[in-house]
mmCIF file of C-alpha atoms in Angstrom:
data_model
loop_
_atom_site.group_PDB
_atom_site.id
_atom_site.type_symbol
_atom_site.label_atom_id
_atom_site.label_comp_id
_atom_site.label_asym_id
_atom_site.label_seq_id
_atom_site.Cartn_x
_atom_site.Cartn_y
_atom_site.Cartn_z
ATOM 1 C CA UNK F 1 -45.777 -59.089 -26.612
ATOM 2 C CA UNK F 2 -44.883 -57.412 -29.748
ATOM 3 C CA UNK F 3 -45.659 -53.285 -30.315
ATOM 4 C CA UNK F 4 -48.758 -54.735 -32.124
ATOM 5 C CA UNK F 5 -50.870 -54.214 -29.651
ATOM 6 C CA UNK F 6 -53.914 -55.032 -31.604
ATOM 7 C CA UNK F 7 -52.651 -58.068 -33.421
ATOM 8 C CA UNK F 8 -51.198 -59.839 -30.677
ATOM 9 C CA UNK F 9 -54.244 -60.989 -28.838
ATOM 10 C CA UNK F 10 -55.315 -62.380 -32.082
ATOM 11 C CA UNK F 11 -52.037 -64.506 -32.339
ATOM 12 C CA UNK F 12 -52.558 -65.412 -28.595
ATOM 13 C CA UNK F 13 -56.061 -66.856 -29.543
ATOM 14 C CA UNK F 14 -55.309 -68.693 -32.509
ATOM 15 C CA UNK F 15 -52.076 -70.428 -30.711
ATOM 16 C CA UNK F 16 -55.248 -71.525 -28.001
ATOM 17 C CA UNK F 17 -57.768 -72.227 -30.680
ATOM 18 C CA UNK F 18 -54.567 -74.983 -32.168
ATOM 19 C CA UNK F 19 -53.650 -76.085 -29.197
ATOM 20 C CA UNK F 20 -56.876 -77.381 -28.375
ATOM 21 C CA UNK F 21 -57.645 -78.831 -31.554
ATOM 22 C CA UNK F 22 -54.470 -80.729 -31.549
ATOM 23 C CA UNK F 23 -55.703 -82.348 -28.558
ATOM 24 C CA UNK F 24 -58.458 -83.244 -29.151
ATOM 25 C CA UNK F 25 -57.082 -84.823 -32.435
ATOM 26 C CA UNK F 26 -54.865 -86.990 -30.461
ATOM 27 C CA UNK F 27 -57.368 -87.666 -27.938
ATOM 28 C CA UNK F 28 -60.147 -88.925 -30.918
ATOM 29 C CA UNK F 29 -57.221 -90.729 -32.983
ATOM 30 C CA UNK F 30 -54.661 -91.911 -30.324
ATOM 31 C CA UNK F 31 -51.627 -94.006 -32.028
ATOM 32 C CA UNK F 32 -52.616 -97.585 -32.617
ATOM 33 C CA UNK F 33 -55.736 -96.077 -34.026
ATOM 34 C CA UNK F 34 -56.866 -97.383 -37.608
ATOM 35 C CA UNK F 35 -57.929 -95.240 -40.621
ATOM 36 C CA UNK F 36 -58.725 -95.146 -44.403
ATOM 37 C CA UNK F 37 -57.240 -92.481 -46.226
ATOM 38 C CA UNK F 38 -59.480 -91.059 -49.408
ATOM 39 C CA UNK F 39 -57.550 -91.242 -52.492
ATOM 40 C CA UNK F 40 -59.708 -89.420 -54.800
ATOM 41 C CA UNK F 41 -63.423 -90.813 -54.813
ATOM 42 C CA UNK F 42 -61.661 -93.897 -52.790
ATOM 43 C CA UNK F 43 -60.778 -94.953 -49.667
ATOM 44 C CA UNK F 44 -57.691 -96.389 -49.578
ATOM 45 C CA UNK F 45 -56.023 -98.901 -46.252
ATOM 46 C CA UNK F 46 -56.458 -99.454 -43.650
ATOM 47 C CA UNK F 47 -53.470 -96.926 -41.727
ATOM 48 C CA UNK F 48 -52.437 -96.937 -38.562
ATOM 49 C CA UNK F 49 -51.545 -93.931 -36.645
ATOM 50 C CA UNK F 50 -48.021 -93.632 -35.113
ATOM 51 C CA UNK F 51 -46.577 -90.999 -33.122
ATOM 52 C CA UNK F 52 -47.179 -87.439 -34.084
ATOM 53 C CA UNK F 53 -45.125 -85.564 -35.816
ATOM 54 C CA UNK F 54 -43.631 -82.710 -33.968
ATOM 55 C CA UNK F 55 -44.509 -79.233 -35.155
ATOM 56 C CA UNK F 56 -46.660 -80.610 -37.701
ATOM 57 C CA UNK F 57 -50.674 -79.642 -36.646
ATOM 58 C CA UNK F 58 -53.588 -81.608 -37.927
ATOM 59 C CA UNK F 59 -51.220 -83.784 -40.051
ATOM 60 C CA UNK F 60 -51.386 -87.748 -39.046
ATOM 61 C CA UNK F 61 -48.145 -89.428 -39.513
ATOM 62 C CA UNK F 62 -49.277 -93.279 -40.582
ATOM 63 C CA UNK F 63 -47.957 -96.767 -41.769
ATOM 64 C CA UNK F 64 -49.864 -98.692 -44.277
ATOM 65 C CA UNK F 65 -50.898 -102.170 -42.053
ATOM 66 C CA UNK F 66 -50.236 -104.042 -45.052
ATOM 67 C CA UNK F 67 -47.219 -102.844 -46.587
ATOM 68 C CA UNK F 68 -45.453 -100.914 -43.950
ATOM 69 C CA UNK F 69 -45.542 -97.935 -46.276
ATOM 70 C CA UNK F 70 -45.519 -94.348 -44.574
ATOM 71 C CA UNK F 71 -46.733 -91.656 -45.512
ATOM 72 C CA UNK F 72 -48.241 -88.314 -43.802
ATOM 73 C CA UNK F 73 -51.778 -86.978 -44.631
ATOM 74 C CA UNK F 74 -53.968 -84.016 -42.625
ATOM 75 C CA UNK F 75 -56.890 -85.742 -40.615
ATOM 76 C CA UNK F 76 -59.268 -84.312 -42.683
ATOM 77 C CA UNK F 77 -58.405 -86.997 -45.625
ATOM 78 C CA UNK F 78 -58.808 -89.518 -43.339
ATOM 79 C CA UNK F 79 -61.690 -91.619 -41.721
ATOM 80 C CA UNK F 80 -61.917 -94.753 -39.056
ATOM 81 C CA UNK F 81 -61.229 -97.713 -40.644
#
């Protein structure tokens, strides 16, 4: 704990609140999984989901199944393909 008494519990719930999500982000889109990214007013794939990137919440590290391009998007440009 800091000598910010009243800010640290906040810290200590957000740190929870991100944990969790990150979870259950890995739990809904395990690697192997398959996704479309949007690209403007288009999807764009299908991805698939390798490991995730350390120290790197809500983004989705992916490799184009046709091309073998990566690239790393957050899940919230993504969808199942």
């Amino acid at each position: 704990m800091s000598h910010y008494t009243k800010i640290d519990p906040l810290f200590d719930q957000f740190r929870d609140a991100r944990d969790a999500a990150e979870a259950k982000l890995r739990e809904v889109l395990p690697p192997g999984s398959r996704v479309m990214i949007q690209s403007g007013p288009e999807w764009i794939g299908p991805y698939e989901v390798l490991e995730y990137p350390r120290l790197s919440f809500g983004q989705l590290h992916l490799r184009n199944v046709e091309t073998g391009a990566e690239r790393r998007v957050g899940y919230a440009r993504t969808k199942p393909a």
